[in-house]
Coordinates of C-alpha atoms in Angstrom, one line a residue:
M1 CA 163.8 27.1 142.6
S2 CA 167.0 27.0 140.4
E3 CA 167.5 30.8 140.7
L4 CA 167.2 30.7 144.5
Y5 CA 169.6 27.7 144.6
N6 CA 172.2 29.5 142.4
A7 CA 171.9 32.6 144.6
C8 CA 172.3 30.6 147.7
V9 CA 175.4 28.8 146.4
A10 CA 177.0 32.1 145.3
S11 CA 176.2 33.7 148.6
V12 CA 177.6 30.9 150.8
Q13 CA 180.6 30.5 148.5
A14 CA 181.4 34.2 148.8
A15 CA 181.1 33.9 152.6
L16 CA 183.5 30.9 152.7
A17 CA 186.0 32.4 150.3
G18 CA 189.5 32.6 151.8
A19 CA 188.7 30.1 154.6
S20 CA 191.7 27.7 155.0
G21 CA 191.1 24.0 154.6
I22 CA 187.6 24.4 153.1
D23 CA 186.4 23.7 149.6
A24 CA 184.1 26.7 149.4
E25 CA 182.3 25.6 146.2
A26 CA 181.7 22.1 147.4
T27 CA 180.6 23.2 150.9
A28 CA 178.2 25.8 149.4
T29 CA 176.7 23.3 147.1
A30 CA 176.2 20.8 149.9
I31 CA 174.6 23.4 152.3
C32 CA 172.3 24.9 149.6
G33 CA 171.3 21.4 148.3
A34 CA 170.2 20.4 151.8
M35 CA 168.3 23.6 152.3
A36 CA 166.6 23.2 148.9
E37 CA 165.5 19.7 149.8
M38 CA 164.2 20.8 153.2
N39 CA 162.2 23.6 151.5
S40 CA 160.8 21.2 149.0
V41 CA 159.6 18.9 151.7
Q42 CA 158.1 21.8 153.7
A43 CA 156.4 23.2 150.6
E44 CA 154.8 19.8 149.9
R45 CA 153.7 19.5 153.5
S46 CA 152.2 23.0 153.5
Q47 CA 150.3 22.2 150.3
G48 CA 149.0 19.0 151.9
I49 CA 147.7 21.0 154.9
A50 CA 146.1 23.6 152.6
D51 CA 144.4 20.8 150.6
G52 CA 143.2 19.3 153.8
L53 CA 141.7 22.5 155.1
D54 CA 139.9 23.2 151.8
T55 CA 138.5 19.7 151.7
L56 CA 137.4 20.0 155.3
L57 CA 135.6 23.3 154.5
L58 CA 133.6 21.7 151.6
L59 CA 132.8 18.6 153.7
Y60 CA 131.6 20.8 156.5
G61 CA 129.7 23.1 154.2
G62 CA 128.1 20.3 152.2
A63 CA 127.1 18.5 155.4
L64 CA 125.5 21.7 156.7
V65 CA 123.7 22.4 153.4
F66 CA 122.3 18.8 153.4
F67 CA 121.3 19.2 157.1
M68 CA 119.0 21.9 155.8
H69 CA 116.8 19.1 154.5
G70 CA 115.9 18.5 158.1
G71 CA 114.8 22.1 158.3
F72 CA 112.8 21.9 155.1
A73 CA 111.1 18.7 156.4
M74 CA 110.1 20.2 159.7
L75 CA 109.1 23.6 158.3
E76 CA 107.0 22.0 155.5
A77 CA 105.4 19.4 157.7
G78 CA 104.4 22.0 160.3
A79 CA 103.0 24.4 157.8
I80 CA 100.5 22.0 156.3
R81 CA 97.7 19.9 157.8
S82 CA 98.6 16.8 159.7
K83 CA 96.8 14.5 157.3
N84 CA 99.5 15.3 154.7
A85 CA 102.6 15.4 156.9
M86 CA 104.0 12.0 156.0
N87 CA 103.7 12.8 152.3
I88 CA 105.7 16.0 152.6
L89 CA 108.4 14.2 154.6
L90 CA 108.6 11.4 152.0
Q91 CA 109.0 14.0 149.3
T92 CA 111.9 15.7 151.1
L93 CA 113.9 12.5 151.5
M94 CA 113.0 11.4 148.0
D95 CA 114.5 14.6 146.6
A96 CA 117.8 13.8 148.3
S97 CA 117.8 10.3 147.0
A98 CA 116.7 11.0 143.5
S99 CA 119.0 14.0 143.1
A100 CA 122.0 12.0 144.3
L101 CA 121.5 9.5 141.5
M102 CA 120.8 12.1 138.8
W103 CA 123.8 14.2 140.0
Y104 CA 126.0 11.2 139.5
L105 CA 124.7 10.2 136.1
V106 CA 124.3 13.5 134.3
G107 CA 123.8 16.5 136.7
F108 CA 127.4 17.1 137.7
A109 CA 128.5 16.6 134.1
F110 CA 126.0 19.1 132.8
A111 CA 126.9 21.6 135.5
F112 CA 130.7 21.4 135.6
G113 CA 131.9 19.1 132.8
I114 CA 134.5 20.6 130.5
G115 CA 135.2 18.3 127.6
D116 CA 137.3 18.5 124.5
N117 CA 134.9 21.1 122.9
P118 CA 133.4 23.0 125.9
N119 CA 130.5 25.3 125.3
P120 CA 129.0 28.1 127.5
F121 CA 125.5 26.5 127.6
I122 CA 125.9 23.0 129.1
G123 CA 128.7 20.8 130.3
D124 CA 129.9 17.9 128.2
A125 CA 132.2 15.7 130.3
M126 CA 132.4 13.5 133.4
F127 CA 129.1 11.7 132.9
G128 CA 128.8 9.0 135.6
L129 CA 131.9 10.8 137.1
S130 CA 134.1 9.2 134.4
R131 CA 137.6 10.7 134.0
L132 CA 137.0 12.8 137.1
S133 CA 140.7 12.7 138.1
T134 CA 141.8 14.5 135.0
H135 CA 139.1 17.2 134.9
F136 CA 138.5 20.5 136.6
T137 CA 135.7 19.9 139.1
G138 CA 135.0 23.4 140.4
S139 CA 137.7 24.2 143.0
G140 CA 140.5 22.1 141.5
N141 CA 141.4 19.1 139.3
G142 CA 139.9 15.7 140.2
K143 CA 138.5 16.7 143.6
W144 CA 135.9 14.3 144.8
I145 CA 134.7 16.7 147.5
D146 CA 133.4 19.1 144.8
V147 CA 130.9 16.5 143.6
F148 CA 129.5 16.1 147.1
F149 CA 129.5 19.8 147.9
Q150 CA 127.7 20.8 144.7
W151 CA 125.2 17.9 145.0
A152 CA 124.1 19.4 148.4
F153 CA 123.2 22.6 146.5
C154 CA 121.4 20.7 143.7
T155 CA 119.2 18.8 146.1
T156 CA 118.3 22.1 147.9
A157 CA 117.0 23.5 144.5
A158 CA 115.1 20.2 144.0
T159 CA 113.3 20.3 147.3
I160 CA 112.2 24.0 147.3
P161 CA 109.0 23.4 145.2
A162 CA 107.6 20.7 147.5
G163 CA 105.9 23.3 149.7
A164 CA 104.3 25.1 146.7
V165 CA 102.5 22.0 145.4
A166 CA 101.9 20.4 148.8
E167 CA 98.7 18.5 149.7
R168 CA 97.4 17.8 146.2
L169 CA 100.1 17.0 143.7
N170 CA 100.3 13.4 142.4
F171 CA 103.3 11.7 143.8
N172 CA 104.3 10.2 140.4
C173 CA 104.4 13.8 139.0
Y174 CA 106.5 14.9 141.9
L175 CA 109.0 12.0 141.4
G176 CA 109.3 12.9 137.7
Y177 CA 109.8 16.6 138.6
S178 CA 112.5 15.7 141.2
L179 CA 114.5 13.7 138.6
F180 CA 114.1 16.4 135.9
I181 CA 115.1 19.4 137.8
S182 CA 118.1 17.8 139.5
G183 CA 119.3 16.1 136.3
F184 CA 118.8 18.9 133.8
V185 CA 117.1 22.1 134.7
Y186 CA 119.3 23.2 137.6
P187 CA 122.6 21.9 136.3
V188 CA 122.3 24.0 133.1
V189 CA 121.9 27.2 135.1
A190 CA 124.7 26.2 137.4
H191 CA 126.9 25.7 134.3
W192 CA 126.1 29.3 133.1
V193 CA 127.1 30.9 136.4
W194 CA 129.6 28.6 138.2
C195 CA 131.5 26.7 135.6
I196 CA 134.5 28.6 134.2
E197 CA 133.3 27.9 130.7
G198 CA 129.8 29.3 131.3
W199 CA 128.6 32.5 129.7
L200 CA 127.0 34.4 132.5
G201 CA 129.0 34.3 135.8
Y202 CA 131.4 37.0 137.1
G203 CA 134.2 34.5 137.5
V204 CA 134.0 32.7 134.1
L205 CA 136.6 33.0 131.4
D206 CA 134.6 35.1 129.0
P207 CA 131.7 36.8 130.9
I208 CA 128.9 38.7 129.3
L209 CA 129.5 42.5 128.9
D210 CA 133.1 41.9 130.1
A211 CA 131.6 41.9 133.6
G212 CA 129.4 39.0 134.5
Y213 CA 126.6 38.1 136.9
I214 CA 127.4 37.7 140.6
D215 CA 125.5 35.0 142.5
F216 CA 127.7 33.8 145.2
A217 CA 125.7 30.9 146.7
G218 CA 122.6 30.8 144.6
S219 CA 119.9 33.4 145.1
G220 CA 119.2 33.0 141.4
V221 CA 120.8 29.7 140.5
I222 CA 119.1 27.8 143.4
H223 CA 116.3 29.8 144.9
M224 CA 114.9 31.5 141.8
V225 CA 115.0 28.1 139.9
G226 CA 113.4 26.1 142.7
G227 CA 110.9 28.9 143.6
L228 CA 109.7 29.5 140.0
A229 CA 109.4 25.8 139.3
G230 CA 107.2 25.5 142.4
L231 CA 105.2 28.5 141.4
I232 CA 104.6 27.0 137.9
G233 CA 103.5 23.7 139.4
A234 CA 101.2 25.4 141.9
T235 CA 99.5 27.4 139.1
L236 CA 98.9 24.4 136.9
V237 CA 97.8 22.0 139.6
G238 CA 95.3 24.4 141.0
P239 CA 94.4 25.4 144.6
R240 CA 93.6 22.9 147.4
L241 CA 90.0 22.0 147.9
G242 CA 88.3 24.7 149.9
R243 CA 91.2 27.2 149.6
F244 CA 88.9 29.8 148.0
D245 CA 85.1 30.3 148.6
V246 CA 82.5 30.8 146.0
D247 CA 83.2 34.5 145.9
G248 CA 86.9 33.9 145.3
N249 CA 87.9 35.0 148.8
P250 CA 90.8 32.9 150.4
V251 CA 89.9 30.6 153.3
D252 CA 92.6 30.2 155.9
M253 CA 94.3 26.8 156.0
P254 CA 97.0 27.1 158.6
G255 CA 99.4 24.4 159.3
H256 CA 99.0 22.0 162.2
S257 CA 102.2 22.7 164.2
A258 CA 103.9 26.0 164.9
I259 CA 106.5 24.1 166.9
L260 CA 107.7 22.3 163.8
V261 CA 107.7 25.5 161.8
V262 CA 110.0 27.2 164.4
L263 CA 112.2 24.1 164.6
G264 CA 112.5 24.0 160.8
T265 CA 113.4 27.7 160.7
V266 CA 116.2 27.3 163.3
L267 CA 117.6 24.2 161.4
L268 CA 117.6 26.2 158.2
W269 CA 119.3 29.1 159.9
F270 CA 122.0 26.8 161.1
G271 CA 122.5 25.2 157.7
W272 CA 122.8 28.6 156.0
Y273 CA 126.2 28.9 157.6
G274 CA 127.3 26.1 155.3
F275 CA 125.3 27.5 152.4
N276 CA 127.0 30.9 152.3
P277 CA 130.4 31.1 154.0
A278 CA 131.5 27.7 152.6
S279 CA 130.8 28.9 149.0
V280 CA 134.3 30.5 149.0
L281 CA 135.4 26.9 148.1
I282 CA 138.9 27.5 149.5
I283 CA 139.9 28.7 152.9
S284 CA 143.7 28.0 152.9
N285 CA 144.6 31.6 152.5
S286 CA 143.8 34.6 154.6
T287 CA 141.9 36.6 151.9
M288 CA 139.3 33.9 151.4
A289 CA 139.1 33.3 155.1
T290 CA 138.1 37.0 155.4
V291 CA 135.5 36.6 152.7
A292 CA 134.0 33.6 154.4
G293 CA 133.8 35.5 157.7
R294 CA 132.2 38.5 156.1
A295 CA 129.6 36.2 154.4
A296 CA 128.7 34.7 157.8
V297 CA 128.2 38.2 159.3
T298 CA 126.1 39.6 156.5
T299 CA 124.0 36.4 156.4
T300 CA 123.2 36.7 160.1
L301 CA 122.2 40.4 159.7
A302 CA 120.1 39.9 156.7
G303 CA 118.1 37.1 158.3
G304 CA 117.6 39.1 161.5
A305 CA 116.5 42.2 159.5
G306 CA 114.0 40.1 157.4
G307 CA 112.5 38.6 160.5
V308 CA 112.0 41.9 162.3
A309 CA 110.6 43.6 159.2
C310 CA 108.0 40.9 158.7
L311 CA 107.1 40.8 162.4
L312 CA 106.5 44.6 162.5
N313 CA 104.6 44.6 159.2
G314 CA 102.4 41.8 160.6
F315 CA 101.7 43.8 163.7
R316 CA 100.8 46.8 161.6
R317 CA 98.2 44.7 159.6
H318 CA 96.8 42.5 162.3
R319 CA 97.7 44.2 165.6
G320 CA 99.3 41.0 166.8
W321 CA 102.7 39.4 166.9
D322 CA 102.8 36.7 164.2
L323 CA 105.2 33.9 164.9
C324 CA 105.0 32.3 161.5
G325 CA 105.5 35.7 159.9
L326 CA 108.7 36.1 161.9
C327 CA 109.9 32.7 160.7
N328 CA 109.1 33.6 157.0
G329 CA 110.9 36.9 157.3
I330 CA 114.1 35.3 158.6
L331 CA 114.2 32.9 155.7
C332 CA 113.4 35.6 153.2
G333 CA 116.4 37.6 154.4
F334 CA 118.7 34.6 154.0
V335 CA 117.4 33.9 150.5
A336 CA 118.1 37.4 149.4
I337 CA 121.6 37.8 150.9
T338 CA 122.7 34.5 149.4
A339 CA 123.7 36.2 146.2
C340 CA 125.8 39.0 147.7
C341 CA 126.8 38.0 151.2
H342 CA 130.5 38.2 150.3
V343 CA 130.5 41.6 148.6
V344 CA 128.3 43.9 150.6
E345 CA 128.7 45.9 153.8
P346 CA 126.9 44.9 157.0
W347 CA 124.6 47.9 156.8
A348 CA 123.7 46.9 153.2
A349 CA 122.9 43.4 154.4
I350 CA 120.3 44.8 156.9
I351 CA 118.7 46.8 154.1
C352 CA 118.6 43.8 151.8
G353 CA 117.0 41.5 154.4
A354 CA 114.4 44.1 155.6
I355 CA 113.2 44.9 152.1
A356 CA 113.1 41.1 151.3
G357 CA 110.7 40.6 154.2
L358 CA 108.4 43.4 153.1
W359 CA 108.6 42.3 149.4
F360 CA 107.6 38.8 150.5
D361 CA 104.4 40.0 152.2
L362 CA 103.5 41.9 149.1
L363 CA 104.0 38.9 146.8
C364 CA 101.9 36.7 149.1
W365 CA 99.1 39.1 148.9
L366 CA 99.4 39.3 145.1
L367 CA 99.3 35.5 144.8
L368 CA 96.0 35.3 146.7
K369 CA 94.6 38.0 144.4
M370 CA 95.6 35.8 141.5
K371 CA 93.9 32.7 143.1
I372 CA 97.2 30.8 143.2
D373 CA 97.5 28.5 146.2
D374 CA 101.1 28.1 147.5
P375 CA 100.8 26.5 151.0
L376 CA 104.3 27.5 152.2
S377 CA 104.7 30.6 150.1
A378 CA 107.7 29.0 148.4
G379 CA 107.2 31.1 145.3
P380 CA 107.3 34.5 147.0
M381 CA 110.0 33.4 149.4
H382 CA 112.5 31.7 147.1
F383 CA 111.7 33.1 143.6
G384 CA 110.6 36.6 144.7
C385 CA 113.3 37.2 147.4
G386 CA 115.9 35.4 145.3
L387 CA 115.2 37.8 142.5
W388 CA 115.5 40.8 144.9
G389 CA 118.8 39.5 146.2
V390 CA 120.2 39.3 142.6
L391 CA 119.0 42.8 141.9
F392 CA 120.4 44.1 145.2
T393 CA 123.9 42.7 144.3
G394 CA 123.9 44.9 141.2
L395 CA 123.2 47.9 143.3
L396 CA 125.5 47.7 146.3
A397 CA 128.2 45.2 145.6
K398 CA 131.4 46.9 146.8
Q399 CA 134.4 46.9 144.5
Q400 CA 137.0 46.3 147.2
Y401 CA 135.2 43.1 148.3
I402 CA 134.7 41.9 144.7
M403 CA 138.4 42.2 144.1
E404 CA 139.0 40.1 147.2
A405 CA 136.6 37.4 146.2
Y406 CA 137.4 36.9 142.5
V407 CA 140.8 35.8 141.3
H408 CA 140.8 37.5 137.9
A409 CA 139.3 40.6 136.4
P410 CA 136.3 40.0 134.2
S411 CA 137.1 43.0 131.9
T412 CA 140.3 41.8 130.2
D413 CA 139.5 42.7 126.5
G414 CA 142.3 45.2 126.4
S415 CA 140.1 48.3 126.1
I416 CA 140.4 49.0 129.9
T417 CA 143.8 50.0 131.3
N418 CA 142.9 51.1 134.8
P419 CA 143.0 48.0 137.0
D420 CA 140.2 49.3 139.3
D421 CA 137.8 49.6 136.3
M422 CA 138.4 45.9 135.4
Y423 CA 136.1 44.9 138.3
P424 CA 132.6 46.3 137.7
Y425 CA 130.7 47.0 140.9
G426 CA 127.3 48.2 142.3
A427 CA 125.5 50.9 140.5
F428 CA 124.8 52.9 143.6
Y429 CA 128.5 53.5 144.2
P430 CA 130.1 56.6 142.6
G431 CA 131.9 55.9 139.4
S432 CA 130.1 52.6 138.6
N433 CA 129.6 52.0 134.9
G434 CA 126.4 50.0 135.6
K435 CA 127.7 46.9 133.8
L436 CA 127.2 44.7 136.9
F437 CA 123.6 45.8 137.3
A438 CA 123.0 45.1 133.6
C439 CA 124.4 41.6 134.0
Q440 CA 122.2 41.0 137.0
I441 CA 119.1 41.9 134.9
I442 CA 120.3 39.6 132.1
G443 CA 120.8 36.8 134.6
I444 CA 117.3 37.2 136.0
C445 CA 115.7 37.2 132.5
A446 CA 117.8 34.1 131.5
I447 CA 116.8 32.1 134.6
I448 CA 113.1 33.0 134.3
G449 CA 113.1 32.1 130.6
W450 CA 114.9 28.8 131.1
V451 CA 112.7 27.6 134.0
C452 CA 109.5 28.6 132.2
A453 CA 110.6 27.0 129.0
T454 CA 111.4 23.7 130.7
M455 CA 109.0 23.4 133.7
T456 CA 105.8 24.7 132.0
P457 CA 105.7 21.9 129.4
F458 CA 106.7 19.4 132.0
F459 CA 103.8 20.1 134.4
G460 CA 101.6 20.8 131.4
I461 CA 102.1 17.3 130.0
F462 CA 101.1 15.8 133.3
K463 CA 98.1 18.0 133.4
L464 CA 97.0 17.0 129.9
L465 CA 97.4 13.3 130.8
G466 CA 95.3 13.8 134.0
M467 CA 98.3 12.8 136.2
I468 CA 99.2 16.1 137.9
R469 CA 96.7 15.9 140.8
I470 CA 95.2 13.3 143.1
P471 CA 91.4 12.7 143.0
P472 CA 89.3 14.9 145.3
E473 CA 88.2 12.1 147.6
M474 CA 91.9 11.3 148.2
E475 CA 92.7 14.9 148.8
E476 CA 89.8 15.2 151.3
M477 CA 91.0 12.0 153.1
G478 CA 94.6 13.2 153.2
L479 CA 97.6 11.9 151.3
D480 CA 99.0 10.0 154.3
R481 CA 96.1 7.6 154.5
S482 CA 95.1 7.5 150.8
K483 CA 98.6 7.2 149.3
H484 CA 101.0 6.1 152.1
G485 CA 98.9 3.8 154.2
G486 CA 99.3 5.5 157.5
S487 CA 99.7 8.8 159.4
A488 CA 102.6 10.8 160.7
Y489 CA 101.0 10.7 164.1
N490 CA 100.1 7.0 164.6
G491 CA 100.5 7.3 168.4
D492 CA 97.8 9.9 168.8
K493 CA 94.2 8.7 168.6
N494 CA 93.0 12.2 167.9
M495 CA 95.3 12.5 164.9
M496 CA 94.1 9.1 163.6
A497 CA 90.6 10.3 163.9
A498 CA 91.4 13.6 162.2
S499 CA 92.1 11.8 158.9
L500 CA 88.5 10.4 159.0
S501 CA 86.6 13.4 160.3
P502 CA 87.3 16.9 159.1
S503 CA 86.1 18.3 162.4
A504 CA 88.3 16.0 164.6
P505 CA 91.2 17.6 166.5
G506 CA 94.7 17.2 165.0
T507 CA 94.2 18.3 161.5
E508 CA 92.7 21.6 162.4
V509 CA 95.0 22.5 165.4
M510 CA 95.8 25.9 163.9
R511 CA 92.7 26.3 161.7
P512 CA 89.7 28.6 162.4
T513 CA 86.1 27.8 161.7
P514 CA 85.7 27.3 157.9
S515 CA 83.7 29.8 155.8
S516 CA 80.2 28.8 155.0
K517 CA 81.0 29.7 151.4
V518 CA 83.6 27.0 150.9
L519 CA 83.0 25.1 147.7
P520 CA 82.0 21.5 148.0
V521 CA 84.4 18.7 146.9
T522 CA 82.3 17.7 143.9
S523 CA 82.6 21.2 142.4
M524 CA 86.4 21.3 142.3
D525 CA 88.5 20.1 139.4
A526 CA 90.5 17.0 140.3

């Protein structure tokens, strides 16, 4: 400001030189002083508007991400039998409540805390949000809105596994899981990737391989973590009663409401526009506004491509148009594009989503071959398609878009002099050094290793203590009546009767005639 002020004074004084009856120096000083004051006020006002826009973005984005809980609730309730609908709804709301408390106590600190001696593995400051005003919180210093926005992502990771262990997991085990993943498992991965002191992310201060791992809104950080945790839980808790017959063949157990499944899918689609575009964190400059707009477009295209791919593949296999397959494909496309929606071309987003849908179908088939029962296919959808999205980023992330989205070059060790080479990009583009793809592989391995190392012992301890699964008689009756004292459909007499009689309408709305080879209740491990 002083240089501009001095230049202004010199210029005005020169213009007034020779004017009779005017003190050129004093007049120039007065004019330039008034202009400097006006500029200062205007700059302060402009900064206030920018801060307001950025806060509004995160408030809007966080609210949309949290609104996805409504989508999860409807999707999961519709995809299981009606006798367990209340249980899955309770778990969805409990995830939000439990994660809010854990995020406040330790989760946000583990994810974004930068103390006096920061480390790349886990955060070490702001426990209980102490000293929040003096610390970097993700998009700035002391920003309360960062806590809210990042919590919305945390609670999404926590609720993903609910569908994988639905209809048979002990509620006490699920409560413990919800607290554990939101307070420790997820925050550590978030610190690696999204905290500037982490070791893995593309935008951190000292990234691995002088490149770093790109995961814009959490294909790996959120979906792989939640999906793999659910898959581990589903494996250890065992399949639902009657899911496989005596020959090991799967028995269909469709959900009770396709209407709720579609409603849940649409709500999740809507919420994804907070999940992905709002992850730019700031929108007060034109460049980041462009990145947010591109993220919205590629997200839409990937979801559409995933839905069409699954629909066509279902028709190829069954010669029928599968509504639930379409819904699953849409969500698979969204999960995959979440890592790279900001750095890929629209045509690449279509490829990403379409392959995600086909990959999902293959993984679902593989799980049944392995006798793993995942009622909502949460493992294939979130873990499998999240993994694909992370890999795809390493293949087709465009350098121009990367340079728009990241404020500093990862490769700053002095060995690289060409500015273009300081931003590693997708391996399929000419001239790529493959560093980004290598970092994506490292990120995948790190996430898998961390989740397996934490969640396998967690569920394993509950299994050893006999607390992982409800008794078979309660499972047959349904969790709503046996555990929650009611039904999600108290106004419908048929639904009430369904919980008492397996053949009554309501529970089996979408279910075909059971196989004669279904194992009896007494032969299943509780």
